[in-house]
Short mmCIF file of C-alpha atoms and ligand atoms in Angstrom, two decimals:
data_model
loop_
_atom_site.label_atom_id
_atom_site.label_comp_id
_atom_site.label_asym_id
_atom_site.label_seq_id
_atom_site.Cartn_x
_atom_site.Cartn_y
_atom_site.Cartn_z
CA MET Y 1 -57.52 -26.14 24.43
CA SER Y 2 -54.83 -28.68 23.64
CA GLN Y 3 -56.90 -31.63 25.01
CA GLY Y 4 -53.72 -33.27 26.20
CA LYS Y 5 -52.35 -33.60 22.65
CA SER Y 6 -49.51 -31.66 21.14
CA PHE Y 7 -51.34 -31.00 17.87
CA ASN Y 8 -54.55 -29.01 17.89
CA ALA Y 9 -56.03 -28.41 14.43
CA PHE Y 10 -58.14 -25.47 15.56
CA GLU Y 11 -55.16 -23.65 17.05
CA MET Y 12 -53.38 -24.19 13.73
CA ALA Y 13 -56.37 -22.86 11.77
CA GLN Y 14 -56.46 -19.77 14.00
CA ALA Y 15 -52.71 -19.20 13.65
CA GLN Y 16 -53.02 -19.36 9.84
CA PHE Y 17 -55.88 -16.89 10.02
CA ASP Y 18 -53.99 -14.48 12.30
CA LYS Y 19 -51.08 -14.30 9.83
CA VAL Y 20 -53.35 -13.32 6.94
CA ALA Y 21 -55.47 -11.01 9.13
CA ASP Y 22 -52.24 -9.04 9.73
CA MET Y 23 -51.44 -8.99 6.00
CA LEU Y 24 -54.96 -7.68 5.30
CA ASP Y 25 -54.83 -5.33 8.28
CA LEU Y 26 -58.29 -6.49 9.40
CA ASP Y 27 -60.02 -4.57 12.18
CA ASN Y 28 -60.56 -6.24 15.57
CA ALA Y 29 -64.27 -6.98 15.17
CA THR Y 30 -63.71 -8.72 11.82
CA ARG Y 31 -60.88 -10.75 13.35
CA GLU Y 32 -63.09 -11.72 16.26
CA ILE Y 33 -65.90 -12.91 14.02
CA LEU Y 34 -63.66 -14.88 11.64
CA ARG Y 35 -61.32 -16.45 14.24
CA ASN Y 36 -64.18 -18.39 15.80
CA PRO Y 37 -67.25 -20.26 14.59
CA LEU Y 38 -70.44 -18.23 14.44
CA ARG Y 39 -72.46 -21.13 15.87
CA GLU Y 40 -71.87 -24.57 17.25
CA TYR Y 41 -74.24 -27.27 18.37
CA HIS Y 42 -73.33 -30.10 20.75
CA PHE Y 43 -75.85 -32.83 21.42
CA GLY Y 44 -76.42 -36.36 22.61
CA ILE Y 45 -77.85 -39.03 20.31
CA PRO Y 46 -79.48 -41.89 22.23
CA VAL Y 47 -79.45 -45.15 20.29
CA ARG Y 48 -81.05 -48.47 21.22
CA MET Y 49 -78.22 -50.86 20.37
CA ASP Y 50 -78.66 -54.34 18.88
CA ASP Y 51 -78.10 -55.93 22.31
CA GLY Y 52 -81.01 -53.95 23.78
CA SER Y 53 -78.91 -51.44 25.75
CA VAL Y 54 -79.06 -47.68 25.11
CA LYS Y 55 -75.90 -45.83 24.22
CA VAL Y 56 -75.64 -42.05 23.93
CA PHE Y 57 -73.30 -40.77 21.20
CA ARG Y 58 -71.95 -37.23 21.15
CA GLY Y 59 -72.74 -35.28 17.99
CA PHE Y 60 -71.65 -31.86 16.72
CA ARG Y 61 -72.38 -29.35 13.99
CA VAL Y 62 -70.26 -26.24 13.68
CA GLN Y 63 -71.19 -23.37 11.35
CA HIS Y 64 -68.00 -21.37 11.12
CA ASN Y 65 -69.32 -18.66 8.82
CA ASP Y 66 -72.29 -18.24 6.50
CA ALA Y 67 -71.90 -14.63 5.37
CA ARG Y 68 -71.47 -15.74 1.73
CA GLY Y 69 -74.24 -18.38 1.71
CA PRO Y 70 -75.44 -21.57 3.38
CA ALA Y 71 -72.78 -23.37 5.42
CA LYS Y 72 -71.31 -26.37 3.61
CA GLY Y 73 -69.24 -29.25 4.91
CA GLY Y 74 -69.11 -32.93 5.73
CA ILE Y 75 -70.10 -35.07 8.68
CA ARG Y 76 -67.34 -37.28 10.04
CA PHE Y 77 -67.81 -40.46 12.10
CA HIS Y 78 -64.66 -41.06 14.10
CA PRO Y 79 -63.82 -42.50 17.54
CA HIS Y 80 -61.31 -39.68 18.12
CA GLU Y 81 -63.50 -36.85 16.86
CA THR Y 82 -63.11 -33.70 18.96
CA ILE Y 83 -64.93 -30.38 18.86
CA ASP Y 84 -61.66 -28.62 18.03
CA THR Y 85 -61.16 -30.82 14.96
CA VAL Y 86 -64.69 -29.99 13.82
CA ARG Y 87 -64.06 -26.28 14.45
CA ALA Y 88 -60.86 -26.36 12.41
CA LEU Y 89 -62.42 -28.27 9.54
CA SER Y 90 -65.39 -25.90 9.42
CA THR Y 91 -63.02 -22.90 9.35
CA TRP Y 92 -61.10 -24.41 6.43
CA MET Y 93 -64.40 -25.03 4.61
CA THR Y 94 -65.18 -21.31 4.85
CA TRP Y 95 -61.87 -20.49 3.15
CA LYS Y 96 -62.21 -23.28 0.58
CA THR Y 97 -65.68 -22.25 -0.62
CA ALA Y 98 -64.55 -18.61 -0.70
CA VAL Y 99 -61.36 -19.20 -2.70
CA VAL Y 100 -63.34 -20.87 -5.52
CA ASP Y 101 -65.99 -18.15 -5.15
CA LEU Y 102 -68.91 -20.46 -4.37
CA PRO Y 103 -71.92 -18.70 -2.79
CA LEU Y 104 -71.50 -20.83 0.33
CA GLY Y 105 -70.03 -20.68 3.81
CA GLY Y 106 -68.20 -23.25 5.90
CA GLY Y 107 -69.49 -25.89 8.26
CA LYS Y 108 -68.56 -29.32 9.55
CA GLY Y 109 -70.14 -31.97 11.71
CA GLY Y 110 -69.31 -35.17 13.43
CA VAL Y 111 -70.25 -37.96 15.76
CA ILE Y 112 -67.86 -39.67 18.20
CA CYS Y 113 -68.31 -43.28 17.13
CA ASP Y 114 -66.49 -46.08 15.33
CA PRO Y 115 -68.53 -47.47 12.42
CA HIS Y 116 -66.28 -50.56 12.38
CA ASN Y 117 -67.98 -51.68 15.60
CA LEU Y 118 -71.54 -50.68 14.67
CA SER Y 119 -74.15 -52.62 12.73
CA ALA Y 120 -75.86 -50.99 9.74
CA ARG Y 121 -79.01 -50.59 11.85
CA GLU Y 122 -77.08 -48.82 14.63
CA GLN Y 123 -75.43 -46.50 12.09
CA GLU Y 124 -78.83 -45.71 10.59
CA LEU Y 125 -80.14 -44.76 14.04
CA ILE Y 126 -77.13 -42.49 14.64
CA CYS Y 127 -77.80 -40.75 11.29
CA ARG Y 128 -81.50 -40.32 12.03
CA GLY Y 129 -80.75 -39.22 15.61
CA TRP Y 130 -78.22 -36.65 14.38
CA ILE Y 131 -80.89 -35.12 12.12
CA ARG Y 132 -83.55 -35.14 14.85
CA GLN Y 133 -81.26 -33.08 17.09
CA ILE Y 134 -80.28 -30.52 14.46
CA SER Y 135 -83.11 -30.42 11.86
CA LYS Y 136 -84.19 -26.90 12.89
CA ASN Y 137 -80.69 -25.51 12.38
CA VAL Y 138 -79.72 -27.06 9.05
CA GLY Y 139 -81.42 -27.12 5.65
CA PRO Y 140 -81.03 -26.38 1.94
CA LEU Y 141 -81.07 -22.64 2.62
CA SER Y 142 -78.98 -22.62 5.80
CA ASP Y 143 -76.53 -25.50 6.13
CA VAL Y 144 -75.93 -28.35 3.69
CA PRO Y 145 -74.04 -31.42 5.01
CA ALA Y 146 -72.07 -34.00 3.00
CA PRO Y 147 -70.05 -37.18 3.58
CA ASP Y 148 -66.58 -37.12 5.12
CA VAL Y 149 -64.32 -39.66 6.82
CA MET Y 150 -66.24 -42.92 7.43
CA THR Y 151 -69.58 -41.62 6.13
CA ASN Y 152 -70.92 -42.38 2.66
CA ALA Y 153 -73.88 -42.04 0.30
CA GLN Y 154 -75.99 -44.45 2.36
CA HIS Y 155 -75.54 -42.35 5.50
CA MET Y 156 -76.53 -39.26 3.49
CA LEU Y 157 -79.72 -40.95 2.25
CA TRP Y 158 -80.76 -41.99 5.78
CA MET Y 159 -80.19 -38.40 6.91
CA LEU Y 160 -82.13 -36.98 3.96
CA ASP Y 161 -85.00 -39.38 4.61
CA GLU Y 162 -85.21 -38.36 8.28
CA TYR Y 163 -85.04 -34.67 7.38
CA GLU Y 164 -87.81 -35.02 4.77
CA THR Y 165 -89.95 -37.01 7.21
CA ILE Y 166 -89.66 -34.24 9.83
CA LEU Y 167 -90.22 -31.43 7.33
CA GLY Y 168 -92.97 -33.24 5.43
CA GLY Y 169 -91.71 -32.64 1.90
CA LYS Y 170 -88.94 -33.41 -0.57
CA TYR Y 171 -85.73 -31.42 -0.05
CA PRO Y 172 -83.04 -33.13 -2.17
CA GLY Y 173 -80.87 -29.99 -1.90
CA PHE Y 174 -80.55 -30.50 1.86
CA ILE Y 175 -77.57 -32.82 1.62
CA THR Y 176 -74.91 -33.77 -0.97
CA GLY Y 177 -72.92 -36.90 -1.71
CA LYS Y 178 -76.08 -38.76 -2.70
CA PRO Y 179 -75.87 -41.58 -5.26
CA VAL Y 180 -76.41 -40.70 -8.91
CA GLY Y 181 -80.10 -41.38 -9.62
CA MET Y 182 -81.06 -40.40 -6.04
CA GLY Y 183 -80.12 -36.74 -6.34
CA GLY Y 184 -76.36 -37.14 -6.79
CA SER Y 185 -74.35 -35.38 -9.50
CA LEU Y 186 -72.51 -37.01 -12.35
CA GLY Y 187 -68.83 -36.09 -12.30
CA ARG Y 188 -68.47 -36.11 -8.50
CA THR Y 189 -66.17 -39.15 -8.58
CA GLU Y 190 -63.81 -37.42 -11.01
CA ALA Y 191 -64.18 -33.91 -9.56
CA THR Y 192 -61.36 -33.63 -7.04
CA GLY Y 193 -58.65 -35.36 -9.11
CA PHE Y 194 -59.66 -33.54 -12.29
CA GLY Y 195 -59.75 -30.25 -10.37
CA VAL Y 196 -56.14 -30.77 -9.26
CA ILE Y 197 -55.11 -31.19 -12.91
CA PHE Y 198 -57.13 -28.20 -14.16
CA THR Y 199 -55.09 -26.02 -11.80
CA LEU Y 200 -51.84 -27.79 -12.72
CA ARG Y 201 -52.57 -27.29 -16.43
CA GLU Y 202 -52.97 -23.54 -15.83
CA ALA Y 203 -49.74 -23.37 -13.81
CA LEU Y 204 -47.83 -25.07 -16.62
CA LYS Y 205 -49.39 -22.71 -19.16
CA ASP Y 206 -48.08 -19.74 -17.16
CA MET Y 207 -44.60 -21.28 -17.12
CA GLY Y 208 -44.70 -21.91 -20.85
CA ILE Y 209 -44.26 -25.68 -20.34
CA LYS Y 210 -46.23 -28.30 -22.27
CA PRO Y 211 -47.75 -31.07 -20.08
CA SER Y 212 -46.33 -33.60 -22.55
CA ASP Y 213 -42.82 -32.43 -21.62
CA THR Y 214 -43.34 -33.12 -17.90
CA THR Y 215 -43.10 -36.00 -15.45
CA VAL Y 216 -44.97 -36.51 -12.18
CA SER Y 217 -44.56 -38.47 -8.96
CA ILE Y 218 -47.71 -39.02 -6.88
CA GLN Y 219 -48.33 -40.04 -3.31
CA GLY Y 220 -51.61 -41.95 -3.01
CA PHE Y 221 -53.60 -44.12 -5.35
CA GLY Y 222 -57.14 -43.49 -4.12
CA ASN Y 223 -59.98 -41.45 -5.57
CA VAL Y 224 -58.06 -38.18 -5.93
CA ALA Y 225 -54.84 -39.70 -7.30
CA GLN Y 226 -56.54 -42.04 -9.78
CA TYR Y 227 -58.52 -39.28 -11.50
CA ALA Y 228 -55.60 -36.86 -11.37
CA ILE Y 229 -53.49 -39.46 -13.19
CA LYS Y 230 -56.26 -40.07 -15.75
CA LEU Y 231 -56.58 -36.45 -16.79
CA TYR Y 232 -52.87 -35.65 -16.60
CA GLN Y 233 -52.09 -38.62 -18.87
CA GLU Y 234 -54.82 -37.46 -21.27
CA LEU Y 235 -52.97 -34.13 -21.44
CA GLY Y 236 -49.87 -36.07 -22.46
CA GLY Y 237 -47.92 -36.08 -19.18
CA LYS Y 238 -45.96 -39.02 -17.81
CA VAL Y 239 -46.45 -40.40 -14.27
CA ILE Y 240 -43.39 -42.37 -13.27
CA CYS Y 241 -44.47 -43.53 -9.81
CA VAL Y 242 -47.23 -43.77 -7.26
CA SER Y 243 -46.96 -44.50 -3.56
CA CYS Y 244 -49.66 -46.12 -1.43
CA TRP Y 245 -50.40 -47.89 1.85
CA ASP Y 246 -50.06 -51.68 2.09
CA GLN Y 247 -52.64 -52.97 4.57
CA LYS Y 248 -51.02 -56.38 4.89
CA ASP Y 249 -47.49 -55.13 5.57
CA GLN Y 250 -48.69 -52.05 7.50
CA THR Y 251 -46.31 -49.80 5.61
CA SER Y 252 -46.28 -47.80 2.39
CA TYR Y 253 -44.48 -48.60 -0.89
CA THR Y 254 -43.65 -46.67 -4.02
CA TYR Y 255 -44.30 -48.37 -7.36
CA ARG Y 256 -42.10 -47.02 -10.15
CA LYS Y 257 -41.96 -47.51 -13.91
CA MET Y 258 -39.59 -45.07 -15.62
CA SER Y 259 -41.38 -45.48 -18.97
CA GLY Y 260 -44.61 -44.32 -17.26
CA VAL Y 261 -47.19 -46.15 -15.14
CA SER Y 262 -50.31 -47.56 -16.79
CA LEU Y 263 -53.46 -46.47 -14.96
CA ASP Y 264 -55.60 -49.39 -16.18
CA GLU Y 265 -52.90 -51.91 -15.33
CA LEU Y 266 -52.55 -50.56 -11.78
CA LEU Y 267 -56.33 -50.25 -11.29
CA SER Y 268 -56.68 -53.95 -12.12
CA ILE Y 269 -54.49 -54.83 -9.10
CA THR Y 270 -55.79 -52.22 -6.61
CA ASP Y 271 -58.30 -52.74 -3.79
CA ARG Y 272 -61.17 -50.36 -2.98
CA PHE Y 273 -59.03 -48.54 -0.40
CA GLY Y 274 -56.42 -47.58 -3.00
CA GLY Y 275 -53.90 -50.26 -2.02
CA ILE Y 276 -51.86 -51.84 -4.83
CA ASP Y 277 -51.04 -55.59 -4.73
CA LYS Y 278 -47.26 -55.63 -4.27
CA GLY Y 279 -46.61 -59.07 -5.74
CA LYS Y 280 -48.69 -58.44 -8.85
CA ALA Y 281 -47.09 -55.02 -9.37
CA ALA Y 282 -43.64 -56.63 -9.33
CA GLU Y 283 -44.85 -59.25 -11.85
CA LYS Y 284 -46.01 -56.44 -14.12
CA GLY Y 285 -42.56 -54.91 -14.11
CA TYR Y 286 -42.92 -52.20 -11.46
CA GLU Y 287 -39.97 -51.48 -9.18
CA VAL Y 288 -41.17 -51.76 -5.58
CA LEU Y 289 -39.40 -49.05 -3.57
CA ASP Y 290 -39.61 -47.65 -0.06
CA GLY Y 291 -42.84 -45.73 0.69
CA ALA Y 292 -40.98 -42.42 1.01
CA ALA Y 293 -39.21 -42.80 -2.37
CA TRP Y 294 -41.97 -40.94 -4.24
CA ILE Y 295 -40.70 -37.64 -2.86
CA GLU Y 296 -37.09 -38.10 -4.06
CA GLN Y 297 -37.82 -38.70 -7.74
CA ASP Y 298 -36.25 -36.63 -10.50
CA VAL Y 299 -39.56 -35.23 -11.75
CA ASP Y 300 -41.00 -31.82 -12.64
CA ILE Y 301 -44.12 -32.13 -10.51
CA LEU Y 302 -44.99 -33.68 -7.14
CA ILE Y 303 -48.62 -34.42 -6.27
CA PRO Y 304 -49.16 -35.41 -2.63
CA ALA Y 305 -52.65 -36.97 -2.77
CA ALA Y 306 -52.75 -39.33 0.22
CA ILE Y 307 -52.67 -37.90 3.74
CA GLU Y 308 -51.58 -34.85 5.73
CA ASN Y 309 -48.12 -34.00 7.08
CA GLN Y 310 -46.00 -35.59 4.29
CA LEU Y 311 -43.79 -32.71 3.09
CA THR Y 312 -42.03 -31.88 6.35
CA GLY Y 313 -38.84 -30.12 7.41
CA ASP Y 314 -37.01 -33.44 7.02
CA THR Y 315 -38.55 -34.99 3.90
CA ILE Y 316 -38.56 -31.78 1.88
CA LYS Y 317 -34.75 -31.69 1.77
CA LYS Y 318 -34.85 -34.84 -0.36
CA ILE Y 319 -36.79 -33.32 -3.24
CA SER Y 320 -35.02 -33.09 -6.56
CA LYS Y 321 -33.77 -29.72 -7.87
CA LYS Y 322 -35.82 -30.51 -10.97
CA VAL Y 323 -39.15 -30.14 -9.13
CA LYS Y 324 -40.93 -27.00 -10.33
CA ILE Y 325 -44.46 -27.52 -9.04
CA VAL Y 326 -46.12 -29.09 -6.00
CA ALA Y 327 -49.89 -29.55 -6.54
CA GLU Y 328 -51.53 -30.48 -3.21
CA GLY Y 329 -54.30 -32.99 -3.78
CA ALA Y 330 -54.41 -34.04 -0.11
CA ASN Y 331 -55.50 -31.78 2.71
CA GLY Y 332 -52.61 -30.38 4.75
CA PRO Y 333 -49.72 -32.36 3.18
CA THR Y 334 -47.14 -29.60 3.75
CA THR Y 335 -45.87 -28.30 7.10
CA PRO Y 336 -44.94 -24.62 7.57
CA GLU Y 337 -41.24 -25.61 7.69
CA ALA Y 338 -41.48 -27.38 4.32
CA ASP Y 339 -43.43 -24.41 2.97
CA ALA Y 340 -40.54 -22.10 3.84
CA PHE Y 341 -38.13 -24.41 2.03
CA LEU Y 342 -40.31 -24.57 -1.11
CA GLN Y 343 -40.71 -20.81 -1.12
CA GLU Y 344 -36.97 -20.29 -0.88
CA ARG Y 345 -36.31 -22.85 -3.60
CA GLY Y 346 -38.81 -21.03 -5.84
CA VAL Y 347 -41.07 -24.08 -6.26
CA PHE Y 348 -44.56 -23.12 -7.40
CA VAL Y 349 -47.11 -24.48 -4.91
CA ILE Y 350 -50.81 -24.94 -5.71
CA PRO Y 351 -52.19 -24.97 -2.15
CA ASP Y 352 -54.57 -27.71 -0.98
CA PHE Y 353 -57.70 -25.65 -0.45
CA LEU Y 354 -57.43 -24.37 -4.03
CA ALA Y 355 -56.05 -27.50 -5.75
CA ASN Y 356 -58.52 -29.96 -4.20
CA ALA Y 357 -61.58 -27.67 -4.23
CA GLY Y 358 -63.02 -29.57 -7.21
CA GLY Y 359 -64.82 -31.85 -4.76
CA VAL Y 360 -66.74 -29.14 -2.96
CA THR Y 361 -67.36 -27.34 -6.24
CA CYS Y 362 -69.07 -30.43 -7.61
CA SER Y 363 -71.00 -30.80 -4.35
CA TYR Y 364 -72.22 -27.26 -4.90
CA PHE Y 365 -73.32 -28.32 -8.41
CA GLU Y 366 -75.16 -31.26 -6.82
CA GLN Y 367 -76.92 -28.87 -4.46
CA VAL Y 368 -77.91 -26.57 -7.36
CA GLN Y 369 -79.17 -29.46 -9.49
CA SER Y 370 -81.07 -30.98 -6.54
CA ASN Y 371 -82.75 -27.66 -5.72
CA MET Y 372 -83.85 -27.36 -9.38
CA ASN Y 373 -84.67 -31.08 -9.53
CA TYR Y 374 -83.03 -31.00 -12.96
CA PHE Y 375 -79.76 -32.80 -13.62
CA TRP Y 376 -76.93 -32.02 -16.01
CA THR Y 377 -74.88 -34.35 -18.21
CA LYS Y 378 -71.41 -35.34 -17.06
CA GLU Y 379 -69.87 -33.18 -19.81
CA GLU Y 380 -71.80 -30.16 -18.57
CA VAL Y 381 -70.71 -30.76 -14.97
CA LEU Y 382 -67.04 -31.20 -15.89
CA GLU Y 383 -67.06 -28.17 -18.18
CA LYS Y 384 -68.49 -25.99 -15.39
CA LEU Y 385 -65.94 -27.50 -12.99
CA ASP Y 386 -63.10 -26.57 -15.34
CA GLN Y 387 -64.38 -22.99 -15.60
CA LYS Y 388 -64.68 -22.60 -11.82
CA MET Y 389 -61.27 -24.14 -11.05
CA THR Y 390 -59.54 -22.21 -13.83
CA SER Y 391 -60.89 -18.85 -12.80
CA ALA Y 392 -60.11 -19.54 -9.13
CA PHE Y 393 -56.54 -20.49 -10.05
CA ARG Y 394 -56.19 -17.34 -12.22
CA ALA Y 395 -57.33 -15.04 -9.42
CA VAL Y 396 -54.87 -16.55 -6.93
CA SER Y 397 -51.89 -16.71 -9.27
CA ASP Y 398 -52.51 -13.17 -10.57
CA LEU Y 399 -52.49 -11.87 -7.00
CA ALA Y 400 -49.41 -13.90 -6.11
CA LYS Y 401 -47.59 -12.42 -9.12
CA SER Y 402 -48.75 -8.83 -8.75
CA LYS Y 403 -47.98 -8.65 -5.01
CA ASN Y 404 -45.01 -11.00 -5.20
CA ILE Y 405 -46.38 -13.26 -2.47
CA TYR Y 406 -46.39 -17.03 -1.96
CA MET Y 407 -49.30 -18.88 -3.59
CA ARG Y 408 -50.67 -20.21 -0.27
CA ASP Y 409 -50.69 -16.70 1.19
CA ALA Y 410 -52.35 -15.34 -1.96
CA ALA Y 411 -55.10 -17.97 -1.73
CA TYR Y 412 -55.71 -17.10 1.93
CA VAL Y 413 -55.71 -13.37 1.20
CA ILE Y 414 -58.42 -13.85 -1.44
CA ALA Y 415 -60.53 -16.24 0.62
CA ILE Y 416 -60.36 -14.33 3.90
CA GLY Y 417 -60.73 -11.01 2.08
CA ARG Y 418 -63.97 -12.21 0.45
CA VAL Y 419 -65.51 -13.46 3.70
CA ALA Y 420 -64.44 -10.32 5.58
CA GLN Y 421 -66.04 -8.19 2.88
CA ALA Y 422 -69.29 -10.20 3.05
CA CYS Y 423 -69.43 -9.69 6.84
CA LYS Y 424 -68.86 -5.97 6.34
CA ASP Y 425 -71.42 -5.66 3.51
CA ARG Y 426 -74.05 -7.36 5.68
CA GLY Y 427 -73.38 -4.84 8.41
CA TRP Y 428 -72.08 -7.42 10.88
CA VAL Y 429 -68.86 -5.56 11.56
P1 LIG J 1 -58.64 -42.52 -0.58
O1 LIG J 1 -58.94 -43.14 0.73
O2 LIG J 1 -59.47 -42.87 -1.77
O3 LIG J 1 -57.10 -42.82 -0.98
C1 LIG J 1 -56.05 -42.56 -0.11
C2 LIG J 1 -54.77 -43.12 -0.74
O4 LIG J 1 -53.67 -42.75 0.08
C3 LIG J 1 -54.74 -44.64 -0.84
O5 LIG J 1 -54.15 -45.03 -2.06
C4 LIG J 1 -53.85 -45.06 0.33
O6 LIG J 1 -53.19 -46.29 0.11
C5 LIG J 1 -52.87 -43.90 0.33
N1 LIG J 1 -52.17 -43.77 1.60
C6 LIG J 1 -52.68 -43.76 2.84
N2 LIG J 1 -51.69 -43.63 3.74
C7 LIG J 1 -50.53 -43.53 3.04
C8 LIG J 1 -49.17 -43.40 3.40
N3 LIG J 1 -48.79 -43.31 4.68
N4 LIG J 1 -48.25 -43.35 2.40
C9 LIG J 1 -48.61 -43.44 1.11
N5 LIG J 1 -49.88 -43.57 0.72
C10 LIG J 1 -50.82 -43.63 1.67
O7 LIG J 1 -58.66 -40.95 -0.31
P2 LIG J 1 -58.93 -39.77 -1.36
O8 LIG J 1 -60.39 -39.51 -1.41
O9 LIG J 1 -58.18 -40.02 -2.61
O10 LIG J 1 -58.30 -38.53 -0.56
C11 LIG J 1 -56.89 -38.30 -0.54
C12 LIG J 1 -56.62 -36.95 0.12
O11 LIG J 1 -57.33 -35.93 -0.58
C13 LIG J 1 -57.05 -36.81 1.58
O12 LIG J 1 -56.15 -35.94 2.21
C14 LIG J 1 -58.40 -36.15 1.48
O13 LIG J 1 -58.75 -35.43 2.66
C15 LIG J 1 -58.15 -35.20 0.32
N6 LIG J 1 -59.38 -34.75 -0.36
C16 LIG J 1 -60.21 -35.64 -0.96
C17 LIG J 1 -61.34 -35.19 -1.62
C18 LIG J 1 -62.27 -36.13 -2.34
O14 LIG J 1 -63.22 -35.65 -2.96
N7 LIG J 1 -62.03 -37.43 -2.35
C19 LIG J 1 -61.64 -33.81 -1.64
C20 LIG J 1 -60.77 -32.91 -1.03
C21 LIG J 1 -59.63 -33.41 -0.39
#
């Protein structure tokens, strides 16, 4: 199972599940059905390349569980894609849709390929080939794909077009992540970052702290971080630093301004990958610090919103005693060792699959709007997003308080409990 690597995401997903299955005292059949994907498809996608040769790409779709509704999850193009990564990601999608109580299951797909070395035409043929292999097993009522790493709105439109050509009709609800005006939803760009702040706002409310009395340090300055900063600043909070990757120097830096960073100022010197221009930042009066410095700041709140595996057994010891909340914008930023430290320190953690669920929630709204062929205003989308995120947060934090358990465990207990119940109610187990 380990595929020669020390880290296997699917083994980690199963270990997380096993811990909560014990807490919930699940029976063996339920464990068996939830530990593994219900269905997985492996296929070859032959593509006539630009040089006239034919190359066969390996494609996957994994439907981990659809007891609560159609499977939902992205399609990733990556040269190192493995079936175990897809299995793990589809498992996490099941828990993510369940924790926000969306009537959806979890799925994920992928193709082993590197878009950097493929022409647009070759990528289009991979997208169309992926759909031709799987069109009978996906659809608006069974499994709804979306973009993920290295796939975008264009890939989704090619896939939709192929699906509609095969089916002979219009099915805009088949896939999400489409551009606005071609079946996409307003508010999707803001959704994940805003969702993080909706949950943070509720956490602060519970602690009796006003956002305007707090300071934040953020790792990342991409889509999630930028919109998290926007909303948090609108609530009156102060962001004193952001950290991001510098492509030129091949390292990360932290940009700090103790009086508070200006979002517009930083956006004006940031590339489309979320990298800030170091020289220009210094000119604008930002201190340029080591990439890891974001974690050591004397702030109330830390928001990791860049990549996984950042709060580790080592780095976590550097966090200030002042930190009260960690809101996980990124997927998997905290290792189990760091989790134990935060729990002991009494830091309130808003776990990734709750905090960053605004993205999938808005994708669900896109699916609903596409199926109706009637589209909402941005205000309507964001208001519904706030309601969904707030009630999901309330359910998790109420359980954590009443049972005196860690927030991440409470989120898993709710998510896994809901899916287990759906399997039982359907008579599967
Ligand atoms: P993005 O590509 O727009 O931005 C990533 C940011 O992280 C960039 O600013 C980059 O410079 C920074 N970064 C990368 N490596 C770094 C490092 N070593 N140190 C410091 N900064 C580094 O990505 P995004 O869409 O904002 O996603 C961020 C995280 O949130 C990812 O973990 C992603 O899986 C997760 N997430 C995103 C969404 C979404 O809707 N965008 C939804 C759910 C979860």
